[in-house]
PDB file of C-alpha atoms in Angstrom:
ATOM      1  CA  MET A 137     -38.368   7.338 -52.512  1.00 94.00           C
ATOM      2  CA  VAL A 138     -40.029   8.654 -55.656  1.00 97.00           C
ATOM      3  CA  THR A 139     -42.372  11.586 -56.265  1.00 97.00           C
ATOM      4  CA  PHE A 140     -45.276  11.524 -58.689  1.00 97.00           C
ATOM      5  CA  VAL A 141     -45.907  14.943 -60.239  1.00 98.00           C
ATOM      6  CA  ASN A 142     -49.230  15.472 -61.982  1.00 96.00           C
ATOM      7  CA  LYS A 143     -50.092  18.813 -63.605  1.00 97.00           C
ATOM      8  CA  LEU A 144     -53.818  19.155 -64.262  1.00 96.00           C
ATOM      9  CA  ASN A 145     -55.322  21.748 -66.610  1.00 97.00           C
ATOM     10  CA  VAL A 146     -59.041  21.809 -65.907  1.00 97.00           C
ATOM     11  CA  HIS A 147     -61.249  22.341 -68.960  1.00 96.00           C
ATOM     12  CA  GLY A 148     -64.467  21.024 -67.423  1.00 92.00           C
ATOM     13  CA  ASP A 149     -66.639  22.093 -64.517  1.00 95.00           C
ATOM     14  CA  LEU A 150     -64.348  23.201 -61.665  1.00 95.00           C
ATOM     15  CA  THR A 151     -66.727  22.093 -58.895  1.00 96.00           C
ATOM     16  CA  ARG A 152     -67.000  18.580 -60.377  1.00 95.00           C
ATOM     17  CA  PHE A 153     -63.226  18.482 -60.819  1.00 95.00           C
ATOM     18  CA  LEU A 154     -62.554  19.426 -57.171  1.00 95.00           C
ATOM     19  CA  ALA A 155     -64.976  16.759 -55.962  1.00 95.00           C
ATOM     20  CA  ALA A 156     -63.396  14.086 -58.184  1.00 94.00           C
ATOM     21  CA  LYS A 157     -59.881  15.170 -57.167  1.00 94.00           C
ATOM     22  CA  SER A 158     -60.854  14.934 -53.514  1.00 94.00           C
ATOM     23  CA  ARG A 159     -61.942  11.310 -54.032  1.00 93.00           C
ATOM     24  CA  VAL A 160     -58.650  10.498 -55.766  1.00 93.00           C
ATOM     25  CA  THR A 161     -56.674  12.184 -52.972  1.00 93.00           C
ATOM     26  CA  ARG A 162     -58.437  10.138 -50.287  1.00 94.00           C
ATOM     27  CA  PHE A 163     -57.819   6.923 -52.221  1.00 94.00           C
ATOM     28  CA  VAL A 164     -54.140   7.631 -52.969  1.00 93.00           C
ATOM     29  CA  SER A 165     -53.364   8.782 -49.434  1.00 94.00           C
ATOM     30  CA  ALA A 166     -54.696   5.497 -48.028  1.00 95.00           C
ATOM     31  CA  GLN A 167     -52.573   3.261 -50.277  1.00 95.00           C
ATOM     32  CA  PRO A 168     -49.650   1.251 -48.909  1.00 96.00           C
ATOM     33  CA  GLY A 169     -46.392   3.029 -49.634  1.00 97.00           C
ATOM     34  CA  CYS A 170     -47.881   6.518 -49.966  1.00 97.00           C
ATOM     35  CA  VAL A 171     -45.802   8.806 -47.760  1.00 97.00           C
ATOM     36  CA  SER A 172     -47.574  12.087 -48.522  1.00 96.00           C
ATOM     37  CA  HIS A 173     -49.910  13.763 -50.982  1.00 95.00           C
ATOM     38  CA  GLN A 174     -50.328  17.469 -51.678  1.00 95.00           C
ATOM     39  CA  THR A 175     -52.267  19.551 -54.195  1.00 95.00           C
ATOM     40  CA  LEU A 176     -51.141  22.998 -55.340  1.00 97.00           C
ATOM     41  CA  ARG A 177     -53.045  25.568 -57.412  1.00 97.00           C
ATOM     42  CA  LEU A 178     -51.267  28.014 -59.713  1.00 97.00           C
ATOM     43  CA  VAL A 179     -51.437  31.509 -58.240  1.00 97.00           C
ATOM     44  CA  GLY A 180     -53.707  33.812 -60.242  1.00 95.00           C
ATOM     45  CA  THR A 181     -55.658  31.079 -62.017  1.00 93.00           C
ATOM     46  CA  ALA A 182     -58.477  28.816 -60.961  1.00 92.00           C
ATOM     47  CA  ASN A 183     -57.945  25.915 -63.339  1.00 95.00           C
ATOM     48  CA  VAL A 184     -54.285  24.797 -63.122  1.00 97.00           C
ATOM     49  CA  PHE A 185     -53.228  22.366 -60.394  1.00 97.00           C
ATOM     50  CA  VAL A 186     -50.202  20.256 -59.509  1.00 97.00           C
ATOM     51  CA  GLU A 187     -50.472  17.119 -57.424  1.00 95.00           C
ATOM     52  CA  LEU A 188     -47.388  15.835 -55.627  1.00 96.00           C
ATOM     53  CA  SER A 189     -47.403  12.393 -54.072  1.00 96.00           C
ATOM     54  CA  VAL A 190     -44.356  10.883 -52.424  1.00 97.00           C
ATOM     55  CA  TRP A 191     -44.016   7.084 -52.468  1.00 97.00           C
ATOM     56  CA  GLU A 192     -41.700   4.661 -50.720  1.00 97.00           C
ATOM     57  CA  ASP A 193     -40.763   3.265 -54.139  1.00 96.00           C
ATOM     58  CA  ALA A 194     -41.930   3.005 -57.737  1.00 96.00           C
ATOM     59  CA  ALA A 195     -43.509  -0.411 -57.099  1.00 97.00           C
ATOM     60  CA  ALA A 196     -45.852   1.032 -54.437  1.00 97.00           C
ATOM     61  CA  HIS A 197     -46.916   3.820 -56.816  1.00 96.00           C
ATOM     62  CA  ARG A 198     -47.451   1.345 -59.661  1.00 95.00           C
ATOM     63  CA  ALA A 199     -49.561  -0.946 -57.448  1.00 96.00           C
ATOM     64  CA  ALA A 200     -51.798   1.967 -56.447  1.00 95.00           C
ATOM     65  CA  VAL A 201     -52.330   3.433 -59.919  1.00 93.00           C
ATOM     66  CA  THR A 202     -52.942   0.093 -61.628  1.00 94.00           C
ATOM     67  CA  SER A 203     -55.645  -0.937 -59.174  1.00 92.00           C
ATOM     68  CA  THR A 204     -59.241  -1.057 -60.365  1.00 89.00           C
ATOM     69  CA  GLY A 205     -60.322   1.449 -57.709  1.00 90.00           C
ATOM     70  CA  PHE A 206     -57.819   4.038 -58.891  1.00 92.00           C
ATOM     71  CA  ARG A 207     -58.585   3.588 -62.594  1.00 90.00           C
ATOM     72  CA  GLU A 208     -62.271   4.246 -61.965  1.00 90.00           C
ATOM     73  CA  LEU A 209     -61.507   7.418 -59.979  1.00 91.00           C
ATOM     74  CA  ALA A 210     -58.960   8.625 -62.546  1.00 89.00           C
ATOM     75  CA  GLN A 211     -61.543   8.226 -65.311  1.00 90.00           C
ATOM     76  CA  ASP A 212     -63.739  10.803 -63.551  1.00 88.00           C
ATOM     77  CA  LEU A 213     -60.839  13.277 -63.671  1.00 90.00           C
ATOM     78  CA  SER A 214     -59.828  12.551 -67.255  1.00 90.00           C
ATOM     79  CA  VAL A 215     -63.077  13.964 -68.677  1.00 92.00           C
ATOM     80  CA  LEU A 216     -62.551  17.210 -66.740  1.00 95.00           C
ATOM     81  CA  ALA A 217     -58.813  17.884 -67.077  1.00 95.00           C
ATOM     82  CA  THR A 218     -55.775  17.157 -69.214  1.00 95.00           C
ATOM     83  CA  ARG A 219     -52.724  15.752 -67.458  1.00 94.00           C
ATOM     84  CA  GLU A 220     -48.959  16.051 -67.712  1.00 95.00           C
ATOM     85  CA  GLN A 221     -47.438  13.553 -65.339  1.00 95.00           C
ATOM     86  CA  GLY A 222     -44.312  11.683 -64.406  1.00 96.00           C
ATOM     87  CA  LEU A 223     -42.543   9.783 -61.663  1.00 96.00           C
ATOM     88  CA  TYR A 224     -39.420  11.548 -60.378  1.00 96.00           C
ATOM     89  CA  GLU A 225     -36.491  10.497 -58.225  1.00 94.00           C
ATOM     90  CA  THR A 226     -34.745  12.791 -55.757  1.00 89.00           C
ATOM     91  CA  LEU A 227     -31.192  13.758 -56.592  1.00 90.00           C
ATOM     92  CA  PRO A 228     -28.650  14.307 -53.830  1.00 88.00           C
ATOM     93  CA  GLU A 229     -28.059  17.964 -53.022  1.00 84.00           C
ATOM     94  CA  GLN A 230     -24.783  19.345 -54.302  1.00 78.00           C
ATOM     95  CA  GLY A 231     -22.897  22.113 -52.583  1.00 71.00           C
ATOM     96  CA  PRO A 232     -20.913  24.754 -54.494  1.00 68.00           C
ATOM     97  CA  ALA A 233     -17.694  22.709 -54.270  1.00 60.00           C
ATOM     98  CA  THR A 234     -19.275  19.544 -55.701  1.00 56.00           C
ATOM     99  CA  ALA A 235     -21.741  21.005 -58.195  1.00 56.00           C
ATOM    100  CA  ALA A 236     -21.140  20.130 -61.811  1.00 59.00           C
ATOM    101  CA  ARG A 237     -19.495  22.953 -63.677  1.00 59.00           C
ATOM    102  CA  PRO A 238     -20.222  23.733 -67.322  1.00 62.00           C
ATOM    103  CA  ALA A 239     -17.555  22.608 -69.770  1.00 60.00           C
ATOM    104  CA  ALA A 240     -15.207  25.367 -70.908  1.00 56.00           C
TER     105      ALA A 240
END
């Protein structure tokens, strides 16, 4: 599984942004391979958001975001917000006995 993390700093109209983001969320959530999708807003501010979408694999994410339907929806967001984004993989949890220790 992989997780797409998308930080959005809204510089345009917030109402238009929320409507456009809602359309993107509906589209992404319906795509094959999308396990979950969640949007977070930074506490204490109205214009900073993080989207988290979990995918079965990188190929499923790539298929969704390279589709014509997604590109059109993403264009609506791009005029309203700047993005910092990336596709992340989950690392196995390490307990205290197996955690990497700093070099001496």
